[in-house]
Amino acid sequence: MRPLAFALLLAILTSLPAFGQVCEPTAESHAVRIVGQDRQGASVADFPEVAGDRSFYQTLGNGWVFALMRVENGWSIRLYEKEPVGSAVDLTSLTPPLRGAANPRDILGWHFRNKANTAPNTGDVNAPQELRAFVISPGLQGTAGLRASDGVQMPGPEDGIGWLKVIDFGLANPVTGTPASMNWLKFDACLSWPRTDDEAAHLVDRASLDFVDEEKEAFGSCGLDLETYDLSARFLPRTLGGDLDSDGVLDEAAQVRRISDDQRGIAICRSGTRLEVLGFESSPRGDVRTGYAGQAEAWQWISPGGSVPLHITGYDLPEADGDMLVLERIEKEAVLVYWQYGQMKMERLYHHVEP
């Protein structure tokens, strides 16, 4: 291994979080943990596994595909920029060493055995062991796998890192004098890469309660009287986007305040042209009064057939045309805002009696 390549790999290894720590995103970096799956592809709590001749795939939210590709004697780590994986660029391809010594992306049975394949590897075979570090190079996207700038094929500050920890494995042929082949692998893995400047700015913006001019202009254009109401948030996020009426166009909800008496409510701009304002009247809509909207302390969208937050599982949800907006007074009450049969409705999901 060349000295520079060795130094880079050592730097990656020493920068890895201690095994067992949480794989969490930060303001500077994305982070995605690879999860186990059952036969139907649903996530499971245990460490992921791969066995036999199968390869393992997990598609990330940005379209990248993490893969453990079946190869002779084991599996190889890959991170493809998109599907189909057979013709996509591998974003881990700059992981050193680029030639010569065993690459940490390759997890092969003989790495863990001595040269004669008679006992575990105690150092006589020069190969990485349980912890594997690899480079993630977002800059390779849309290229032929080469850097477009200076052509230097080495990891740089714009690159991320990934790690894979071998939890357990099985060997198919622990036979003396033959290379050991791995036939089962249980692992833990995390991928981390820097956010772009635009992504970091968006994250900072979403963490702010302050509305920007573009949001004020959008709700004013939708019909919100900005002399009567102003956009004013008390909790995050300050706006939420979903498809309330299932017309395929984004509906945007924002927290608002009536200027004359400081009363709070919610404005919903449907399809950018039709406005609904909740929280400033006492007339009922469904089984609750719209004034409840001004008491909310948290909110989120839930989609038909999608995952439901753990704390509201077990409740019967109404049939809705589109996404449902959940307004909550934390640990006290929750109300659903949804669209059904051409009109907006509100329904109390739960109400815990306060002492």
PDB file of N, CA and C in Angstrom, residues 224-292:
ATOM      1  N   LEU A 224     -54.495  35.340   1.755  1.00  0.00           N
ATOM      2  CA  LEU A 224     -54.378  35.712   3.166  1.00  0.00           C
ATOM      3  C   LEU A 224     -54.248  37.240   3.269  1.00  0.00           C
ATOM      4  N   ASP A 225     -55.134  37.866   4.049  1.00  0.00           N
ATOM      5  CA  ASP A 225     -55.111  39.310   4.249  1.00  0.00           C
ATOM      6  C   ASP A 225     -53.967  39.651   5.202  1.00  0.00           C
ATOM      7  N   LEU A 226     -52.870  40.141   4.662  1.00  0.00           N
ATOM      8  CA  LEU A 226     -51.675  40.401   5.460  1.00  0.00           C
ATOM      9  C   LEU A 226     -51.791  41.663   6.303  1.00  0.00           C
ATOM     10  N   GLU A 227     -52.891  42.407   6.167  1.00  0.00           N
ATOM     11  CA  GLU A 227     -53.141  43.512   7.078  1.00  0.00           C
ATOM     12  C   GLU A 227     -53.905  43.033   8.312  1.00  0.00           C
ATOM     13  N   THR A 228     -54.581  41.905   8.169  1.00  0.00           N
ATOM     14  CA  THR A 228     -55.323  41.319   9.297  1.00  0.00           C
ATOM     15  C   THR A 228     -54.514  40.247  10.000  1.00  0.00           C
ATOM     16  N   TYR A 229     -53.760  39.459   9.222  1.00  0.00           N
ATOM     17  CA  TYR A 229     -52.977  38.354   9.774  1.00  0.00           C
ATOM     18  C   TYR A 229     -51.510  38.521   9.376  1.00  0.00           C
ATOM     19  N   ASP A 230     -50.631  38.031  10.226  1.00  0.00           N
ATOM     20  CA  ASP A 230     -49.247  37.885   9.792  1.00  0.00           C
ATOM     21  C   ASP A 230     -48.792  36.457  10.030  1.00  0.00           C
ATOM     22  N   LEU A 231     -47.785  36.051   9.257  1.00  0.00           N
ATOM     23  CA  LEU A 231     -47.220  34.720   9.434  1.00  0.00           C
ATOM     24  C   LEU A 231     -46.343  34.747  10.677  1.00  0.00           C
ATOM     25  N   SER A 232     -46.692  33.934  11.662  1.00  0.00           N
ATOM     26  CA  SER A 232     -45.999  33.972  12.950  1.00  0.00           C
ATOM     27  C   SER A 232     -46.026  32.579  13.552  1.00  0.00           C
ATOM     28  N   ALA A 233     -44.826  32.005  13.764  1.00  0.00           N
ATOM     29  CA  ALA A 233     -44.725  30.617  14.230  1.00  0.00           C
ATOM     30  C   ALA A 233     -44.283  30.556  15.689  1.00  0.00           C
ATOM     31  N   ARG A 234     -44.838  29.570  16.407  1.00  0.00           N
ATOM     32  CA  ARG A 234     -44.436  29.313  17.798  1.00  0.00           C
ATOM     33  C   ARG A 234     -43.694  27.998  17.941  1.00  0.00           C
ATOM     34  N   PHE A 235     -43.774  27.110  16.944  1.00  0.00           N
ATOM     35  CA  PHE A 235     -43.102  25.813  16.994  1.00  0.00           C
ATOM     36  C   PHE A 235     -42.654  25.436  15.593  1.00  0.00           C
ATOM     37  N   LEU A 236     -41.737  24.498  15.530  1.00  0.00           N
ATOM     38  CA  LEU A 236     -41.175  24.056  14.253  1.00  0.00           C
ATOM     39  C   LEU A 236     -41.881  22.798  13.748  1.00  0.00           C
ATOM     40  N   PRO A 237     -41.895  22.619  12.411  1.00  0.00           N
ATOM     41  CA  PRO A 237     -41.491  23.607  11.396  1.00  0.00           C
ATOM     42  C   PRO A 237     -42.557  24.677  11.230  1.00  0.00           C
ATOM     43  N   ARG A 238     -42.178  25.832  10.734  1.00  0.00           N
ATOM     44  CA  ARG A 238     -43.126  26.939  10.634  1.00  0.00           C
ATOM     45  C   ARG A 238     -44.146  26.718   9.523  1.00  0.00           C
ATOM     46  N   THR A 239     -43.779  25.909   8.507  1.00  0.00           N
ATOM     47  CA  THR A 239     -44.722  25.532   7.453  1.00  0.00           C
ATOM     48  C   THR A 239     -44.646  24.025   7.229  1.00  0.00           C
ATOM     49  N   LEU A 240     -45.717  23.478   6.689  1.00  0.00           N
ATOM     50  CA  LEU A 240     -45.758  22.063   6.317  1.00  0.00           C
ATOM     51  C   LEU A 240     -46.418  21.933   4.956  1.00  0.00           C
ATOM     52  N   GLY A 241     -45.911  21.036   4.137  1.00  0.00           N
ATOM     53  CA  GLY A 241     -46.492  20.813   2.819  1.00  0.00           C
ATOM     54  C   GLY A 241     -46.990  19.393   2.662  1.00  0.00           C
ATOM     55  N   GLY A 242     -48.209  19.232   2.193  1.00  0.00           N
ATOM     56  CA  GLY A 242     -48.791  17.918   1.917  1.00  0.00           C
ATOM     57  C   GLY A 242     -49.878  18.065   0.873  1.00  0.00           C
ATOM     58  N   ASP A 243     -50.511  16.957   0.521  1.00  0.00           N
ATOM     59  CA  ASP A 243     -51.598  16.992  -0.467  1.00  0.00           C
ATOM     60  C   ASP A 243     -52.909  16.666   0.244  1.00  0.00           C
ATOM     61  N   LEU A 244     -53.530  17.686   0.823  1.00  0.00           N
ATOM     62  CA  LEU A 244     -54.726  17.509   1.629  1.00  0.00           C
ATOM     63  C   LEU A 244     -55.896  16.973   0.814  1.00  0.00           C
ATOM     64  N   ASP A 245     -56.128  17.542  -0.359  1.00  0.00           N
ATOM     65  CA  ASP A 245     -57.312  17.200  -1.145  1.00  0.00           C
ATOM     66  C   ASP A 245     -57.021  16.199  -2.255  1.00  0.00           C
ATOM     67  N   SER A 246     -55.814  15.643  -2.264  1.00  0.00           N
ATOM     68  CA  SER A 246     -55.447  14.566  -3.196  1.00  0.00           C
ATOM     69  C   SER A 246     -55.631  14.965  -4.661  1.00  0.00           C
ATOM     70  N   ASP A 247     -55.261  16.222  -4.987  1.00  0.00           N
ATOM     71  CA  ASP A 247     -55.350  16.647  -6.384  1.00  0.00           C
ATOM     72  C   ASP A 247     -53.997  16.603  -7.072  1.00  0.00           C
ATOM     73  N   GLY A 248     -52.975  16.075  -6.371  1.00  0.00           N
ATOM     74  CA  GLY A 248     -51.654  15.962  -6.951  1.00  0.00           C
ATOM     75  C   GLY A 248     -50.834  17.234  -6.893  1.00  0.00           C
ATOM     76  N   VAL A 249     -51.361  18.292  -6.260  1.00  0.00           N
ATOM     77  CA  VAL A 249     -50.663  19.567  -6.137  1.00  0.00           C
ATOM     78  C   VAL A 249     -50.404  19.840  -4.658  1.00  0.00           C
ATOM     79  N   LEU A 250     -49.235  20.360  -4.342  1.00  0.00           N
ATOM     80  CA  LEU A 250     -48.854  20.596  -2.959  1.00  0.00           C
ATOM     81  C   LEU A 250     -49.757  21.631  -2.293  1.00  0.00           C
ATOM     82  N   ASP A 251     -50.218  21.305  -1.092  1.00  0.00           N
ATOM     83  CA  ASP A 251     -50.946  22.245  -0.241  1.00  0.00           C
ATOM     84  C   ASP A 251     -50.015  22.645   0.896  1.00  0.00           C
ATOM     85  N   GLU A 252     -49.933  23.941   1.181  1.00  0.00           N
ATOM     86  CA  GLU A 252     -48.989  24.447   2.176  1.00  0.00           C
ATOM     87  C   GLU A 252     -49.758  24.996   3.375  1.00  0.00           C
ATOM     88  N   ALA A 253     -49.331  24.596   4.581  1.00  0.00           N
ATOM     89  CA  ALA A 253     -49.922  25.095   5.822  1.00  0.00           C
ATOM     90  C   ALA A 253     -48.905  25.952   6.548  1.00  0.00           C
ATOM     91  N   ALA A 254     -49.363  27.060   7.136  1.00  0.00           N
ATOM     92  CA  ALA A 254     -48.476  27.968   7.867  1.00  0.00           C
ATOM     93  C   ALA A 254     -49.159  28.417   9.151  1.00  0.00           C
ATOM     94  N   GLN A 255     -48.351  28.681  10.162  1.00  0.00           N
ATOM     95  CA  GLN A 255     -48.862  29.226  11.417  1.00  0.00           C
ATOM     96  C   GLN A 255     -49.049  30.728  11.262  1.00  0.00           C
ATOM     97  N   VAL A 256     -50.220  31.221  11.711  1.00  0.00           N
ATOM     98  CA  VAL A 256     -50.527  32.637  11.550  1.00  0.00           C
ATOM     99  C   VAL A 256     -51.020  33.235  12.866  1.00  0.00           C
ATOM    100  N   ARG A 257     -51.019  34.568  12.928  1.00  0.00           N
ATOM    101  CA  ARG A 257     -51.472  35.331  14.099  1.00  0.00           C
ATOM    102  C   ARG A 257     -52.375  36.467  13.621  1.00  0.00           C
ATOM    103  N   ARG A 258     -53.526  36.642  14.326  1.00  0.00           N
ATOM    104  CA  ARG A 258     -54.374  37.786  14.006  1.00  0.00           C
ATOM    105  C   ARG A 258     -53.808  39.004  14.719  1.00  0.00           C
ATOM    106  N   ILE A 259     -53.520  40.039  13.977  1.00  0.00           N
ATOM    107  CA  ILE A 259     -52.799  41.190  14.502  1.00  0.00           C
ATOM    108  C   ILE A 259     -53.600  41.925  15.577  1.00  0.00           C
ATOM    109  N   SER A 260     -54.916  41.993  15.425  1.00  0.00           N
ATOM    110  CA  SER A 260     -55.734  42.812  16.336  1.00  0.00           C
ATOM    111  C   SER A 260     -55.758  42.285  17.758  1.00  0.00           C
ATOM    112  N   ASP A 261     -55.741  40.960  17.943  1.00  0.00           N
ATOM    113  CA  ASP A 261     -55.859  40.411  19.298  1.00  0.00           C
ATOM    114  C   ASP A 261     -54.828  39.330  19.615  1.00  0.00           C
ATOM    115  N   ASP A 262     -53.851  39.126  18.750  1.00  0.00           N
ATOM    116  CA  ASP A 262     -52.763  38.155  18.959  1.00  0.00           C
ATOM    117  C   ASP A 262     -53.263  36.713  19.007  1.00  0.00           C
ATOM    118  N   GLN A 263     -54.462  36.465  18.507  1.00  0.00           N
ATOM    119  CA  GLN A 263     -54.979  35.097  18.487  1.00  0.00           C
ATOM    120  C   GLN A 263     -54.275  34.296  17.398  1.00  0.00           C
ATOM    121  N   ARG A 264     -54.026  33.013  17.675  1.00  0.00           N
ATOM    122  CA  ARG A 264     -53.256  32.151  16.776  1.00  0.00           C
ATOM    123  C   ARG A 264     -54.160  31.235  15.971  1.00  0.00           C
ATOM    124  N   GLY A 265     -53.667  30.833  14.814  1.00  0.00           N
ATOM    125  CA  GLY A 265     -54.390  29.906  13.976  1.00  0.00           C
ATOM    126  C   GLY A 265     -53.495  29.335  12.899  1.00  0.00           C
ATOM    127  N   ILE A 266     -54.121  28.711  11.906  1.00  0.00           N
ATOM    128  CA  ILE A 266     -53.390  28.053  10.820  1.00  0.00           C
ATOM    129  C   ILE A 266     -54.048  28.432   9.503  1.00  0.00           C
ATOM    130  N   ALA A 267     -53.216  28.792   8.535  1.00  0.00           N
ATOM    131  CA  ALA A 267     -53.686  29.060   7.174  1.00  0.00           C
ATOM    132  C   ALA A 267     -53.231  27.924   6.273  1.00  0.00           C
ATOM    133  N   ILE A 268     -54.149  27.407   5.461  1.00  0.00           N
ATOM    134  CA  ILE A 268     -53.829  26.334   4.522  1.00  0.00           C
ATOM    135  C   ILE A 268     -54.105  26.848   3.113  1.00  0.00           C
ATOM    136  N   CYS A 269     -53.059  26.895   2.312  1.00  0.00           N
ATOM    137  CA  CYS A 269     -53.172  27.330   0.919  1.00  0.00           C
ATOM    138  C   CYS A 269     -53.202  26.089   0.046  1.00  0.00           C
ATOM    139  N   ARG A 270     -54.367  25.824  -0.557  1.00  0.00           N
ATOM    140  CA  ARG A 270     -54.523  24.635  -1.387  1.00  0.00           C
ATOM    141  C   ARG A 270     -54.199  24.966  -2.833  1.00  0.00           C
ATOM    142  N   SER A 271     -53.235  24.224  -3.370  1.00  0.00           N
ATOM    143  CA  SER A 271     -52.848  24.346  -4.784  1.00  0.00           C
ATOM    144  C   SER A 271     -52.389  25.758  -5.152  1.00  0.00           C
ATOM    145  N   GLY A 272     -51.998  26.537  -4.149  1.00  0.00           N
ATOM    146  CA  GLY A 272     -51.481  27.879  -4.414  1.00  0.00           C
ATOM    147  C   GLY A 272     -52.536  28.924  -4.697  1.00  0.00           C
ATOM    148  N   THR A 273     -53.843  28.556  -4.632  1.00  0.00           N
ATOM    149  CA  THR A 273     -54.885  29.510  -5.034  1.00  0.00           C
ATOM    150  C   THR A 273     -56.069  29.582  -4.076  1.00  0.00           C
ATOM    151  N   ARG A 274     -56.297  28.546  -3.261  1.00  0.00           N
ATOM    152  CA  ARG A 274     -57.503  28.512  -2.420  1.00  0.00           C
ATOM    153  C   ARG A 274     -57.100  28.476  -0.956  1.00  0.00           C
ATOM    154  N   LEU A 275     -57.654  29.393  -0.168  1.00  0.00           N
ATOM    155  CA  LEU A 275     -57.215  29.581   1.209  1.00  0.00           C
ATOM    156  C   LEU A 275     -58.255  29.086   2.206  1.00  0.00           C
ATOM    157  N   GLU A 276     -57.778  28.385   3.224  1.00  0.00           N
ATOM    158  CA  GLU A 276     -58.575  27.992   4.383  1.00  0.00           C
ATOM    159  C   GLU A 276     -57.854  28.511   5.616  1.00  0.00           C
ATOM    160  N   VAL A 277     -58.584  29.213   6.501  1.00  0.00           N
ATOM    161  CA  VAL A 277     -57.998  29.723   7.739  1.00  0.00           C
ATOM    162  C   VAL A 277     -58.737  29.105   8.922  1.00  0.00           C
ATOM    163  N   LEU A 278     -58.002  28.478   9.818  1.00  0.00           N
ATOM    164  CA  LEU A 278     -58.575  27.789  10.976  1.00  0.00           C
ATOM    165  C   LEU A 278     -58.070  28.434  12.261  1.00  0.00           C
ATOM    166  N   GLY A 279     -58.961  28.509  13.266  1.00  0.00           N
ATOM    167  CA  GLY A 279     -58.534  28.962  14.584  1.00  0.00           C
ATOM    168  C   GLY A 279     -59.134  30.272  15.013  1.00  0.00           C
ATOM    169  N   PHE A 280     -59.935  30.933  14.150  1.00  0.00           N
ATOM    170  CA  PHE A 280     -60.416  32.266  14.476  1.00  0.00           C
ATOM    171  C   PHE A 280     -61.943  32.335  14.529  1.00  0.00           C
ATOM    172  N   GLU A 281     -62.585  31.207  14.672  1.00  0.00           N
ATOM    173  CA  GLU A 281     -64.031  31.189  14.808  1.00  0.00           C
ATOM    174  C   GLU A 281     -64.392  30.024  15.712  1.00  0.00           C
ATOM    175  N   SER A 282     -65.540  30.104  16.314  1.00  0.00           N
ATOM    176  CA  SER A 282     -65.950  29.065  17.270  1.00  0.00           C
ATOM    177  C   SER A 282     -66.930  28.069  16.679  1.00  0.00           C
ATOM    178  N   SER A 283     -67.284  28.251  15.405  1.00  0.00           N
ATOM    179  CA  SER A 283     -68.254  27.334  14.795  1.00  0.00           C
ATOM    180  C   SER A 283     -67.634  25.958  14.630  1.00  0.00           C
ATOM    181  N   PRO A 284     -68.447  24.896  14.809  1.00  0.00           N
ATOM    182  CA  PRO A 284     -67.888  23.541  14.713  1.00  0.00           C
ATOM    183  C   PRO A 284     -67.603  23.155  13.271  1.00  0.00           C
ATOM    184  N   ARG A 285     -66.613  22.311  13.105  1.00  0.00           N
ATOM    185  CA  ARG A 285     -66.324  21.699  11.807  1.00  0.00           C
ATOM    186  C   ARG A 285     -66.015  20.243  12.131  1.00  0.00           C
ATOM    187  N   GLY A 286     -66.966  19.366  11.846  1.00  0.00           N
ATOM    188  CA  GLY A 286     -66.830  17.992  12.306  1.00  0.00           C
ATOM    189  C   GLY A 286     -67.204  17.922  13.786  1.00  0.00           C
ATOM    190  N   ASP A 287     -66.406  17.233  14.580  1.00  0.00           N
ATOM    191  CA  ASP A 287     -66.754  17.080  15.993  1.00  0.00           C
ATOM    192  C   ASP A 287     -65.938  17.990  16.900  1.00  0.00           C
ATOM    193  N   VAL A 288     -65.190  18.953  16.325  1.00  0.00           N
ATOM    194  CA  VAL A 288     -64.442  19.909  17.137  1.00  0.00           C
ATOM    195  C   VAL A 288     -64.663  21.310  16.580  1.00  0.00           C
ATOM    196  N   ARG A 289     -64.276  22.312  17.348  1.00  0.00           N
ATOM    197  CA  ARG A 289     -64.410  23.689  16.899  1.00  0.00           C
ATOM    198  C   ARG A 289     -63.082  24.157  16.289  1.00  0.00           C
ATOM    199  N   THR A 290     -63.185  24.960  15.269  1.00  0.00           N
ATOM    200  CA  THR A 290     -61.985  25.354  14.537  1.00  0.00           C
ATOM    201  C   THR A 290     -61.013  26.139  15.403  1.00  0.00           C
ATOM    202  N   GLY A 291     -61.501  26.731  16.504  1.00  0.00           N
ATOM    203  CA  GLY A 291     -60.617  27.464  17.386  1.00  0.00           C
ATOM    204  C   GLY A 291     -59.498  26.624  17.956  1.00  0.00           C
ATOM    205  N   TYR A 292     -59.655  25.299  17.947  1.00  0.00           N
ATOM    206  CA  TYR A 292     -58.601  24.431  18.467  1.00  0.00           C
ATOM    207  C   TYR A 292     -57.296  24.618  17.692  1.00  0.00           C
TER     208      TYR A 292
END
